XYZ file of C-alpha atoms in Angstrom:
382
model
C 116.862 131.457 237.825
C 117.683 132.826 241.349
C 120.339 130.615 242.310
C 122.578 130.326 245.416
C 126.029 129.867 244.957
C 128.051 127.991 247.569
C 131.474 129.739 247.954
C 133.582 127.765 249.982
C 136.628 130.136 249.127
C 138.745 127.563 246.552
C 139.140 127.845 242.828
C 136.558 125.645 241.960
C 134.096 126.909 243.745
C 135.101 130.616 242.403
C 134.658 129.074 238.832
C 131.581 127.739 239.448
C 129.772 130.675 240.662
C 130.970 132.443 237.594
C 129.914 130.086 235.301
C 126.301 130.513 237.141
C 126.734 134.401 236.539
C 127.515 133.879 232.655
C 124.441 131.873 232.186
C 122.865 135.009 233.019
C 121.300 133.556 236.557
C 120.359 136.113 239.578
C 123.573 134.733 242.030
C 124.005 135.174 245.090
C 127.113 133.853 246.617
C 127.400 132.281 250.258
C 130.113 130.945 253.267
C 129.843 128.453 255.356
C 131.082 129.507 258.875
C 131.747 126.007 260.325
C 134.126 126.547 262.707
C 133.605 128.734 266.201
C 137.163 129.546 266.698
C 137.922 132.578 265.284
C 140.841 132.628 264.867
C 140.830 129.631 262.816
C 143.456 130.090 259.098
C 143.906 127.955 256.556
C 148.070 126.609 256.679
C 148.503 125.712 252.919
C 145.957 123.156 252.027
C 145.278 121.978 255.228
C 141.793 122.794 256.224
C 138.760 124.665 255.118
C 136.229 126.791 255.476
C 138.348 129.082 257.341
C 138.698 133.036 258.098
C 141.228 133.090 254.438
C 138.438 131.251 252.836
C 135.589 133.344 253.566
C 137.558 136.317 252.614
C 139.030 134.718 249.723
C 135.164 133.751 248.662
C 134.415 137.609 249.036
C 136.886 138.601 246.732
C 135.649 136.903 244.393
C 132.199 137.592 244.858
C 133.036 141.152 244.467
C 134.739 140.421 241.340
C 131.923 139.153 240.187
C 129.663 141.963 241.149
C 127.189 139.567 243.187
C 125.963 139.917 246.732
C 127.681 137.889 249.568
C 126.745 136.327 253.024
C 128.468 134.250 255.142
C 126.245 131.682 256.988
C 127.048 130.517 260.805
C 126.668 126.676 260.734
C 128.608 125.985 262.989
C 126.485 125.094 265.615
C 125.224 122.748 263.602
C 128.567 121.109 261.850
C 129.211 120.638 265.750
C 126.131 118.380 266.433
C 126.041 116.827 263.038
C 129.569 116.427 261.565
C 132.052 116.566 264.367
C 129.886 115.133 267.403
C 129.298 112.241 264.349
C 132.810 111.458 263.978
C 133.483 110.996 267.689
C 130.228 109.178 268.298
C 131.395 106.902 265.187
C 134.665 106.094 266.346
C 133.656 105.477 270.265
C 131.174 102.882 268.476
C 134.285 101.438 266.994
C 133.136 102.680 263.720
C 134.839 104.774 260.904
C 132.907 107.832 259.617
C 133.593 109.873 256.494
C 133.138 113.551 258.083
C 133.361 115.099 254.763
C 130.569 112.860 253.124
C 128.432 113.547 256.302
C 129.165 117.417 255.766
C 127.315 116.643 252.146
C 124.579 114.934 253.564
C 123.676 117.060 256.651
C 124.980 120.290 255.984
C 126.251 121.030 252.086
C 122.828 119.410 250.976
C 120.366 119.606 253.552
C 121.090 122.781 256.121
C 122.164 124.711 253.533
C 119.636 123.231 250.535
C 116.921 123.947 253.062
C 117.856 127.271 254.007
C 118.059 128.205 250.226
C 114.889 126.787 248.916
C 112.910 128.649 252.039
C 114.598 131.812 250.799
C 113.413 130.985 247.205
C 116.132 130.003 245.339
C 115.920 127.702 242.164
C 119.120 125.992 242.351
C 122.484 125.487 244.709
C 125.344 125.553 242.654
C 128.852 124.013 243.941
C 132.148 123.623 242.618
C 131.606 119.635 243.046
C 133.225 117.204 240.168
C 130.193 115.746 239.013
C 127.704 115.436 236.205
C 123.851 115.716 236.091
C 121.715 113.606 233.542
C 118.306 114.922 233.152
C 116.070 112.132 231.345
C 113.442 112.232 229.066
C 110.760 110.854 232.047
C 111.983 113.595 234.191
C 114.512 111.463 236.628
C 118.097 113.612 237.376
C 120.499 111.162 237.312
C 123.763 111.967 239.410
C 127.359 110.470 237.069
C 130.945 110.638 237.633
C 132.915 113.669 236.376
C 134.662 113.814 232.652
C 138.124 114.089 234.416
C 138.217 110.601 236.600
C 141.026 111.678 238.733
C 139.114 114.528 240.212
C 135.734 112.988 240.085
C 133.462 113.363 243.488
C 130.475 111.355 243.015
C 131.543 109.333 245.876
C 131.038 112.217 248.368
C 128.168 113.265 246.781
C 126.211 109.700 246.831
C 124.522 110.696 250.067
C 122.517 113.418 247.547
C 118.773 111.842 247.157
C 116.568 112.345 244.322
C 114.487 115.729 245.805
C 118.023 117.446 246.460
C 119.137 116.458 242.920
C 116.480 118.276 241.361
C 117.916 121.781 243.264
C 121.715 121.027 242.440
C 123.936 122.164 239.966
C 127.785 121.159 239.090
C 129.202 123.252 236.515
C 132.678 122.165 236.131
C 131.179 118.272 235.825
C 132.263 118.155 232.515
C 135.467 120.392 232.411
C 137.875 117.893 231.101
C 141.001 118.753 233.649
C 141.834 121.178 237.036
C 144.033 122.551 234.380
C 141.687 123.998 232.692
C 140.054 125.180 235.847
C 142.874 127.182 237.305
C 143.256 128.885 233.947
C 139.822 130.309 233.648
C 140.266 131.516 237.124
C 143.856 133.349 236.192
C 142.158 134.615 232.983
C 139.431 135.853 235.390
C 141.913 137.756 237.664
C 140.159 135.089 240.831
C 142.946 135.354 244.175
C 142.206 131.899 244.063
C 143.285 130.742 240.809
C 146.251 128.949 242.117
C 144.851 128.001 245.777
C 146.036 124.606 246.977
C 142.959 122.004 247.389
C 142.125 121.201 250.638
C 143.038 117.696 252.081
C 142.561 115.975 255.232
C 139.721 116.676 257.720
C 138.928 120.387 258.119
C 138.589 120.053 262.403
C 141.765 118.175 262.344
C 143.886 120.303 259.945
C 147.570 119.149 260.834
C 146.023 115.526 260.113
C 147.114 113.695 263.696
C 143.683 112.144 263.849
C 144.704 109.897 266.620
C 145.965 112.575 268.587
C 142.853 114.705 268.367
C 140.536 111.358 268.921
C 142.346 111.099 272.515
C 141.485 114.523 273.393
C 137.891 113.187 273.303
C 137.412 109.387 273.520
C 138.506 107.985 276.844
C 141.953 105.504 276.164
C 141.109 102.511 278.186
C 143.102 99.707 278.392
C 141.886 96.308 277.086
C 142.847 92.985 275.668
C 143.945 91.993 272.196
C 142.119 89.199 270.917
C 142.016 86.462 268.294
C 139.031 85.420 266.209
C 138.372 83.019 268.823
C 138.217 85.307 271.436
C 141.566 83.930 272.724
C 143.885 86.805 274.929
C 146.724 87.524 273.068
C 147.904 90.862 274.677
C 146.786 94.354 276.023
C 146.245 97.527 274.211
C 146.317 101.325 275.718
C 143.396 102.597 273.649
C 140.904 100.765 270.779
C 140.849 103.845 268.856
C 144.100 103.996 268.526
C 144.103 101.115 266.019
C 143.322 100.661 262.223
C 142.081 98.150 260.469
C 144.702 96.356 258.529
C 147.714 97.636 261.214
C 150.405 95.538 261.464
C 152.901 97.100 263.575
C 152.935 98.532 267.026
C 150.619 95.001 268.485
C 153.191 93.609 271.122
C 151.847 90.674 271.618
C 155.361 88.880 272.184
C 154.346 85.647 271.107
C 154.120 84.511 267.158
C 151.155 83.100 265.792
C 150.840 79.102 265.680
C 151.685 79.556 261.856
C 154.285 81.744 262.127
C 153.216 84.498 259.797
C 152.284 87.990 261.181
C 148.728 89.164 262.435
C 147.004 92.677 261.620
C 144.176 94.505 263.072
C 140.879 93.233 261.844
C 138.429 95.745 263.947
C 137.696 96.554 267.261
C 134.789 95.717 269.631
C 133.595 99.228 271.764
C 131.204 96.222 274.018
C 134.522 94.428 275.416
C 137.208 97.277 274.395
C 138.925 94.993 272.731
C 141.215 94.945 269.675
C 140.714 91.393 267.234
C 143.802 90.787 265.063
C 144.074 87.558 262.494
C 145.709 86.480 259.578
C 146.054 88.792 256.140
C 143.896 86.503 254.576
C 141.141 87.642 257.085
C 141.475 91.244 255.581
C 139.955 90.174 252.162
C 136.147 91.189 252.372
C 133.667 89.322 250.386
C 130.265 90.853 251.617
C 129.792 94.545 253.040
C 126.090 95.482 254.279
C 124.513 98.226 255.888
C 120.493 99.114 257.055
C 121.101 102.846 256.594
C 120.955 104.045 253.002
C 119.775 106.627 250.198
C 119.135 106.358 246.343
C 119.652 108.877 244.362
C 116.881 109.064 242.141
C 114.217 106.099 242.367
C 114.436 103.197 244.407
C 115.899 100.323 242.017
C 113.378 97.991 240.739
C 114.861 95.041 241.598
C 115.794 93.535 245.053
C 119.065 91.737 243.371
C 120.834 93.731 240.344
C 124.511 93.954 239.417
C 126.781 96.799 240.176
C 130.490 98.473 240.986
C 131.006 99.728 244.827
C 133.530 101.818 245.727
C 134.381 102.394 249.299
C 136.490 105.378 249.589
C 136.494 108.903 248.203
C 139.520 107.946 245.592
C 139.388 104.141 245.465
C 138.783 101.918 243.096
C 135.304 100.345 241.788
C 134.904 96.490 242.320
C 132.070 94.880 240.597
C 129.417 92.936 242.573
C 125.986 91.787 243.195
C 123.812 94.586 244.951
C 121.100 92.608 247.072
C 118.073 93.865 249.317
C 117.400 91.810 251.851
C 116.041 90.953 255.666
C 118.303 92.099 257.937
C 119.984 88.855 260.008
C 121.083 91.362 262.837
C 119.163 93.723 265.137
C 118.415 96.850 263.748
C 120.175 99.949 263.909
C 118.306 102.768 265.363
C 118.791 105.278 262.411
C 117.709 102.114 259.751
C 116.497 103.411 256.766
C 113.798 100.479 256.691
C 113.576 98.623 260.439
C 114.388 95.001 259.002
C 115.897 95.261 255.706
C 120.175 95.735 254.682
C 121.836 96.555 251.476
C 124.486 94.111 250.884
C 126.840 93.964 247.643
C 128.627 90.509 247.332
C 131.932 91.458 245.661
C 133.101 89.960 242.444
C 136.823 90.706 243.482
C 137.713 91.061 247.223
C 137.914 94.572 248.987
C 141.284 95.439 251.385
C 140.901 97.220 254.252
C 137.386 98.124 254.839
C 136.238 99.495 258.504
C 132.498 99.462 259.831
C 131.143 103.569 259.406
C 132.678 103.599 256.244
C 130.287 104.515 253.188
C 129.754 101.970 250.312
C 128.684 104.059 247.153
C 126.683 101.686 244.393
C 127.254 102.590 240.449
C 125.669 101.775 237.411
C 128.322 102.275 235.147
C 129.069 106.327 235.958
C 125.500 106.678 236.979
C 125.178 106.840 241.319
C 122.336 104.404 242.182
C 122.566 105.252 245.987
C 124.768 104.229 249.042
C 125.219 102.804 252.360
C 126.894 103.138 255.816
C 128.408 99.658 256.162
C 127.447 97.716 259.627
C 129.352 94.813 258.678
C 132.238 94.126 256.674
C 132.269 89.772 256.346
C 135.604 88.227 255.247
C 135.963 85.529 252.136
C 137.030 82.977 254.709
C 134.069 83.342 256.991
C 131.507 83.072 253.696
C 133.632 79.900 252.451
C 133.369 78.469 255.865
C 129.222 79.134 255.882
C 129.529 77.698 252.141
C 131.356 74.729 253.230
């Protein structure tokens, strides 16, 4: 097959595109260029996709004896991933940029790209497995070793870009053994830190960098009620879950403390309550992708995990009529994916990206709209 290897410039990505060349595939490796400043450098493992990368990603490419390009995308990483993030957060909303780099530029700017230039498959260094069935259906499951599994970032893939990927190193059983085949190979990247934290914001002061592009204006701090209990310098500035740095002077009428429970962008204000607010019962969202066929069922039971390394909490996955207007970018104009957890989630922010499995197999995911607590669905139940 004539397959396009993405070469982001790490180990595993090195490995991968090896793997691709031992199978005996035509490879042809590839860079993203995602960032316009040029002189943009990786410092340890913050960031990515940097000038060491891309020459990192060449070294190996010439190790391998394969052709290399590096692709300018980032034009549109701007509009899509970074313009996303801010647009997110003034909406009081918190994104995922690296699952939106999957979705919009990983797996469909690049996928595209590759598939008009006639290639049969992308391959990435991704933590993942693919199933194909007997009927056909690719089936997108976690990676053998948990700890570095990345099925979460990839459930924005949908069933037509399955059926172009490939994730060799789904089924290597540790990093270990990653890094080794990479010394034994003579890769420069071999032992490369991984990249953490957002590549735009690589010394990881995302508040910092969110003022630089989000008016701070002052507002109130609220209750549940909509009661004044203080001022704030800046919404954004504020987490979900935050207990300290409120000022509000006063105790609550119970005594015990009060933590951030979101923010409204409409009235710029921050809402605080009790802990017990935090626990969420119900997350929903009108913006969502399967990946593979649509499930046959409009109520089935599932796990949902909410963040890149959290934990799965079993629920009921329902789809339903939308009781709020709809979102511009719905999927369906009228209709929400909502999972009722079994066990309550901590924590969870509005932009955030609910991912739906069947067992290790991804069903599909979700942008969450609304996050509902356990007290508000006992009070409706009561």
């Amino acid at each position: 097959m004539k397959v396009l290897a993405a070469m982001s410039g790490g180990v595993d990505s090195s490995v991968a595109a090896a793997r691709a060349v031992d199978a005996g595939h035509d490879v042809v490796g590839v860079h993203l260029a995602l960032s316009r400043a040029g002189g943009t450098l990786r410092a340890g493992s913050r960031g990515c996709c940097t000038i060491e990368d891309a020459m990192d990603a060449r070294r190996v490419a010439d190790e391998l004896g394969i052709p290399f390009y590096v692709w300018d995308f980032s034009e549109r990483f701007r509009l899509d991933v970074v313009d996303d993030f801010i647009a997110e957060y003034e909406q009081g909303r918190t994104p995922n940029p690296c699952l939106r780099c999957n979705e919009k530029i990983k797996f469909a700017a690049l996928l595209d790209k590759a598939i008009d230039l006639g290639f049969d498959q992308v391959v990435t260094g991704h933590y993942a497995h693919i199933i194909d069935r007997e009927d056909g259906v690719r089936e997108l499951h976690r990676a053998s070793e948990e700890s570095k599994d990345q099925s979460y970032v990839l459930g924005v893939l949908t069933e037509q870009q399955l059926a172009y990927c490939s994730f060799p190193l789904g089924e290597t059983p540790s990093k270990e053994l990653v890094r080794a085949e990479a010394e034994h190979r003579g890769f420069v990247t071999a032992n490369k830190p991984d990249s953490y934290d957002i590549c735009f914001i690589p010394d990881g002061d995302t508040k910092t960098w969110l003022g630089g592009h989000i008016p701070m204006r002052p507002g109130a701090i609220v209750d549940r009620d909509g009661e004044q209990l203080g001022e704030h310098d800046g919404a954004v500035g504020f987490t979900i879950g935050q207990r300290k740095g409120l000022k509000l002077g006063q105790p609550a009428a119970d005594g015990k403390p009060r933590f951030v429970l979101g923010t409204d962008p409409a009235s710029n204000t921050v809402v605080v309550g009790p802990k017990e607010a935090l626990a969420i019962g119900e997350i929903s969202g009108q913006r969502w992708t399967w990946a593979g066929p649509k499930p046959n069922m409009d109520q089935f039971r599932c796990d949902v995990q909410i963040r890149a390394h959290g934990e799965t909490v079993p629920g009921e996955c329902i789809i339903r009529a939308a009781d709020t207007a709809t979102r511009p970018d719905a999927t369906e104009p009228g209709i929400e994916i909502a999972v009722r957890v079994d066990e309550p989630l901590v924590g969870v922010a509005p932009g955030q990206t609910a991912v739906i499995y069947d067992g290790t197999r991804v069903v599909g995911q979700f942008t969450i709209d609304r996050a509902t607590s356990q007290l508000d669905i006992a009070a409706l139940a009561a």
